[in-house]
C-alpha positions in Angstrom: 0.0 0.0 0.0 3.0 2.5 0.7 5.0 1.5 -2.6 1.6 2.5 -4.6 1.1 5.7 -3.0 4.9 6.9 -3.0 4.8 5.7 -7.2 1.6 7.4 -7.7 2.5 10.3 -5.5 5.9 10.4 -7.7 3.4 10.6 -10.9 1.0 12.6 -10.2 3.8 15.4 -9.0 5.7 14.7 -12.8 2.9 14.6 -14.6 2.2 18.2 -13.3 5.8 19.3 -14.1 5.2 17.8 -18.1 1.9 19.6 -18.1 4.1 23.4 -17.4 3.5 23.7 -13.7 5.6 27.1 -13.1 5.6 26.2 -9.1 6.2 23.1 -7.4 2.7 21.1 -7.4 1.9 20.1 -4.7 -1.5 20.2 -4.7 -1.1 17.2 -7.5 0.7 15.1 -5.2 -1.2 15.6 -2.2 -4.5 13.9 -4.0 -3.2 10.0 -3.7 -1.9 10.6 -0.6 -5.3 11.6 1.2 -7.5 9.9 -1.8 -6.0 6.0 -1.6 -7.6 3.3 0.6 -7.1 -0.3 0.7 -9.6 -0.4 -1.8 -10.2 1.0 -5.0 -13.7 1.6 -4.5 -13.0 3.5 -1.2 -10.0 5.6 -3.1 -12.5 6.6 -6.4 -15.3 7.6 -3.8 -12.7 9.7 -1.9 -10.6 10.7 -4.5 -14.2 12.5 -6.3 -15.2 13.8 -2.4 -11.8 15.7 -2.8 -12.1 17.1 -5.7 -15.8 18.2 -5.7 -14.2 19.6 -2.3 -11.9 21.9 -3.8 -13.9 22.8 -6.5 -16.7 24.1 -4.3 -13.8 25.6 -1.5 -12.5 27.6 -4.6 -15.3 29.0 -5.8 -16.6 29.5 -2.3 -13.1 31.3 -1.3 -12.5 33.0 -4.5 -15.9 34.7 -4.5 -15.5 36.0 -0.7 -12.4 37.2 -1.4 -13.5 39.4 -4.6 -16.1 41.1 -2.6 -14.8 41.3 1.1 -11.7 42.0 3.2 -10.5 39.1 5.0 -11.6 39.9 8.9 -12.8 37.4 11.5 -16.3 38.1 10.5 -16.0 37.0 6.8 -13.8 34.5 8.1 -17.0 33.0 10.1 -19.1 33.9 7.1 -16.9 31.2 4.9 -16.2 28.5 7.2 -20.2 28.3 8.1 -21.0 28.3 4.1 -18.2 25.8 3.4 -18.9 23.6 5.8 -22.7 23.8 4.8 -21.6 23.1 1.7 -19.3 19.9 3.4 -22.7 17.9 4.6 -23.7 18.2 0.7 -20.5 17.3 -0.9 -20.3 14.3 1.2 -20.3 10.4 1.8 -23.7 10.4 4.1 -21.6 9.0 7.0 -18.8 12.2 7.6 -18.4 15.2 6.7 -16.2 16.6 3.8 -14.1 19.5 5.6 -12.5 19.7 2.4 -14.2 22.4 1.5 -13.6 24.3 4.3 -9.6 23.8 4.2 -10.0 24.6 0.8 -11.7 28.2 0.9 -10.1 28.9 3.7 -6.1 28.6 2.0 -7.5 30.9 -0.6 -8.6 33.1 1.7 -5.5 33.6 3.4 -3.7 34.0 0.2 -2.2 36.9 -1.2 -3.0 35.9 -4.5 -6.3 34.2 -4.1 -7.0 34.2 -8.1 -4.2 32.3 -9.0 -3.7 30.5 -5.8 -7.4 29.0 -6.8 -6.4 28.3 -10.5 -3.6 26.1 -9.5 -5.1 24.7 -7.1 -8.0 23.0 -9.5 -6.0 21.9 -12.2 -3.1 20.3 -10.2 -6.1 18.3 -8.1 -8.1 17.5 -11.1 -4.5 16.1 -13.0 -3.2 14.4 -9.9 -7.1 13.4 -9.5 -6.9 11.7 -13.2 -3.5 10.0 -12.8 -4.4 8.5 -9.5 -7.8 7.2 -10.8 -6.0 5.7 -13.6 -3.0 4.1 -11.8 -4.9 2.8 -8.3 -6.7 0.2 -9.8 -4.0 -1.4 -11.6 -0.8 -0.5 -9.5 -0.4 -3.5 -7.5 -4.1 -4.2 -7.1 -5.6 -6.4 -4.2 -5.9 -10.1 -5.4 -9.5 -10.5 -4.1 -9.4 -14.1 -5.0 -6.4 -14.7 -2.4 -8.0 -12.6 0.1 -11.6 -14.7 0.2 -9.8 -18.1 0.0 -7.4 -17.1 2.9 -10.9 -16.0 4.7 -12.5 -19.0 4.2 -9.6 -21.4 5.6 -9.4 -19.5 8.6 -12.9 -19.3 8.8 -12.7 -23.3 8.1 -9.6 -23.8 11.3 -12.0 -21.4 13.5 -15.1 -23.4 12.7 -13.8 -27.1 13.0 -11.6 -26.1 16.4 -14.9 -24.6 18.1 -16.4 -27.8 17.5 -14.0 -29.7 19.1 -13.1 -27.7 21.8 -17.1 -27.5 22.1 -17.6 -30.7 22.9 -14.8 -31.7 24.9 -16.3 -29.0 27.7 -19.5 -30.8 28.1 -19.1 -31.9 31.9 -16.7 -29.2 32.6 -18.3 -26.0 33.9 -15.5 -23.8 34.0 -14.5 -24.9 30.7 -17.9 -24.2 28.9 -18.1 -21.1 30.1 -14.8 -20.2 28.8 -15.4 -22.0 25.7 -19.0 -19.9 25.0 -17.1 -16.8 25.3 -14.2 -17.9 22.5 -17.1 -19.4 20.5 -18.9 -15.9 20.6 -15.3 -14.5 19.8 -15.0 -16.9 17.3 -18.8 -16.1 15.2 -17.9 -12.4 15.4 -14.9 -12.9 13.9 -16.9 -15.0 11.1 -19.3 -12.3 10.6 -16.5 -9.9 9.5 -14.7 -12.3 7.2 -18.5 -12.7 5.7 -18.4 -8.4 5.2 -14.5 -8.7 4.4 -15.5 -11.2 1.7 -18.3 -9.1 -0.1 -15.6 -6.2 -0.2 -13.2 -8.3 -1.9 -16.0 -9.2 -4.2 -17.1 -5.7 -4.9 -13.6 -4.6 -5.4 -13.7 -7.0 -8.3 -15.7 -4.4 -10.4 -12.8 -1.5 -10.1 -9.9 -4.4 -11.0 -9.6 -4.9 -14.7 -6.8 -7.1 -13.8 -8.5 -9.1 -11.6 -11.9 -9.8 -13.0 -11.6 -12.6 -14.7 -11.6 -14.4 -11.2 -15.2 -12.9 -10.4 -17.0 -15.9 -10.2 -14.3 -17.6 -8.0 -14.6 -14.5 -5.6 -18.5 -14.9 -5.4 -18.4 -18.4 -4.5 -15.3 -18.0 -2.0 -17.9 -14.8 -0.7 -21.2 -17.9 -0.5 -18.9 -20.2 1.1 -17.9 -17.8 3.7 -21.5 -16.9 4.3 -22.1 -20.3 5.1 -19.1 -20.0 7.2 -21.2 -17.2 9.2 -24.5 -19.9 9.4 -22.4 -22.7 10.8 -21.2 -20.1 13.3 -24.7 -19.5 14.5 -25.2 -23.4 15.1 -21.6 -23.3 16.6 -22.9 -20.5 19.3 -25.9 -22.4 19.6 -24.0 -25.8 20.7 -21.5 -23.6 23.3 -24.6 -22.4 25.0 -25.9 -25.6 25.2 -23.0 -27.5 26.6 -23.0 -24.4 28.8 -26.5 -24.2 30.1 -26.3 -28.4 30.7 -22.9 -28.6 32.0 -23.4 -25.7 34.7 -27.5 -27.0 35.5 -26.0 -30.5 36.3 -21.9 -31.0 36.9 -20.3 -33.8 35.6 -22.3 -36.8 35.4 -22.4 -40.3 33.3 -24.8 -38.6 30.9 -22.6 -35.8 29.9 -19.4 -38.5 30.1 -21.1 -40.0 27.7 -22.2 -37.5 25.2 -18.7 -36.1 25.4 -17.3 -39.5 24.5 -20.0 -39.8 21.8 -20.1 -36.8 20.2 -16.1 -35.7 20.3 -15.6 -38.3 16.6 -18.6 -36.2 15.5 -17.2 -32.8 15.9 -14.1 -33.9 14.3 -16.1 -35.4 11.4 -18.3 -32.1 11.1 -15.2 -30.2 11.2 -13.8 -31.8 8.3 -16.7 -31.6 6.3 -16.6 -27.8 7.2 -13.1 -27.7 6.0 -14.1 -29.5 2.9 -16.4 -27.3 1.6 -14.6 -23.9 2.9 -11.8 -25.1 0.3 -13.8 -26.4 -2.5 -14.0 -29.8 -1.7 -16.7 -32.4 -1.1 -17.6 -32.7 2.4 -20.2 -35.6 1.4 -17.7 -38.5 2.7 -17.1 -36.7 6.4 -21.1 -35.9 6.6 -21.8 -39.2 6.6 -19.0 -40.2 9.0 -20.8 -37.7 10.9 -24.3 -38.7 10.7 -23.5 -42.0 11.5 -22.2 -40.9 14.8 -24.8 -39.0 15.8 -27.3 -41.7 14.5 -25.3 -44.2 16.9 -25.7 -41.1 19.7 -29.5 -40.9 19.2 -30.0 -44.5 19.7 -28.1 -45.1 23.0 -29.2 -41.9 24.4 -32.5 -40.5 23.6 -32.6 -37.9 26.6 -33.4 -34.4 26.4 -30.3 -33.1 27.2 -28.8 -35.7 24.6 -31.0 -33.9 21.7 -30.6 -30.5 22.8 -26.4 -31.4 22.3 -27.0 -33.0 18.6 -29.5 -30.7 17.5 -26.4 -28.1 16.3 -24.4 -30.8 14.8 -27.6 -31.8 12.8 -28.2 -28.6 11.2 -23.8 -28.0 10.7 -24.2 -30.9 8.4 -27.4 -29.9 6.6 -25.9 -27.0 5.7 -23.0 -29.1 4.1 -25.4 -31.1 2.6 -27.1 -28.3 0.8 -24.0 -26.7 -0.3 -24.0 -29.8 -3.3 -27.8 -30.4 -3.3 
């Protein structure tokens, strides 16, 4: 991110120079380095917000100028119409003081005619070079970003389950284990928004949009990351709620025993079809455990406990139906 803005930076200031800058524009090189984001998305939508900025903060400053004499009144005057003019020029969420900084430089200059002037063309140039080059200067590789989401997302998943399960009967260790579980689904919930900006970024990277389609499924498989979460939170408050009602007993012994193979076998078929594989061979190994779980123990408690698992693996199952 710092190599593209320094090159870019570099441009925009020489591409300035080529097009007869008499002074050293600045103004040209200060657009990339307040306009780029991570994404290109983010840096065209700021890039624009500074540049409608400056255009309005000249005018605004320019005019003021040509009919007043700077005083703390007219100052007053221009920072409460510029920054009026900020909640228009904006992105909804924050407002664009670049208006304000804007008429307020030409307002303290002593030539504010000029001083405007220069200011507009050396934004609007380093404005044009930095739209051009951001997208394709060492662009993100969306694609890596959402399959490195979804095997974490796969490791964070398949480890709840385990460690899920091997709490049952333990109360201090359920309780610690539903607070890392609910660590563990918020984490999920931002790869799931992380995933849909990788996707969206797709549309501002020519070089990267041939891999659209493997970006929206790594983005669908991540959302059914986020699902399995849920379930996930579901089963820690479970093996809570049990484990603290009643202590360690033979009935929780045993679901532990019974249903640790099945959280290793749903975590597999989590990691299976996180990567792009088929899970269908671990969901059975699965639901043969927890078949084998139902019939020896057909308790309450003992459904409450496979109820997650179930729905874990319907969700597998539906991701080749």
């Amino acid at each position: 991110m710092a190599a593209r803005i320094l090159v870019i930076t570099v441009l925009c200031w020489q591409t300035a120079l080529w097009a007869g800058a008499d002074q050293p524009p600045v103004f040209a090189a200060i657009v990339p380095l307040l306009s780029l984001r991570g994404d290109s998305a983010s840096s065209l939508a700021a890039l624009l917000l500074r540049i409608l900025g400056v255009m309005a903060g000249v005018a605004l400053g320019v005019t003021v100028v040509h009919f007043f004499r700077p005083s703390t009144a007219v100052l007053a005057l221009v920072i409460a119409l510029a920054l009026l003019c900020g909640t228009v020029i904006s992105s909804g969420t924050a407002l664009n003081v670049q208006v304000a900084v804007t008429s307020l430089l030409v307002f303290a200059n002593p030539s504010p005619d000029s001083y405007g002037f220069a200011r507009l063309w050396e934004n609007a140039l380093g404005g044009a070079v930095t739209a051009v080059l951001a997208p394709v200067l060492w662009p993100r590789n969306p694609r890596r970003e959402a399959a490195a989401l979804a095997r974490e997302s796969a490791g964070d998943l398949a480890e709840g389950l385990v460690r899920s399960t091997r709490a049952i009967g333990s109360p201090d260790a359920a309780r610690a284990n539903r607070t890392a579980v609910q660590a563990e689904a918020d984490r999920l919930r931002r790869y799931g928004v992380q995933a849909r900006e990788a996707e969206r970024a797709m549309r501002f990277n020519p070089l990267r949009r041939h891999h659209r389609t493997d970006v929206t499924d790594l983005g669908d498989r991540i959302d059914r990351a986020a699902q399995a979460a849920t379930h996930l939170l579901t089963l820690a408050a479970e093996v809570e709620s049990v484990t603290v009602r009643h202590g360690p007993t033979p009935t929780l012994s045993r679901a532990r025993t019974s249903l640790l193979p099945v959280a290793e076998a749903t975590g597999r078929a989590l990691e299976a079809l996180l990567t792009g594989r088929d899970p269908g061979e671990d969901t059975a190994v699965a639901r043969a455990g927890l078949a084998r779980y139902a019939k020896s123990d057909t308790a309450p408690v003992a459904v409450l406990l496979r109820t997650p698992f179930a729905k874990i693996l319907d969700l597998c199952d539906g991701s080749h139906s």
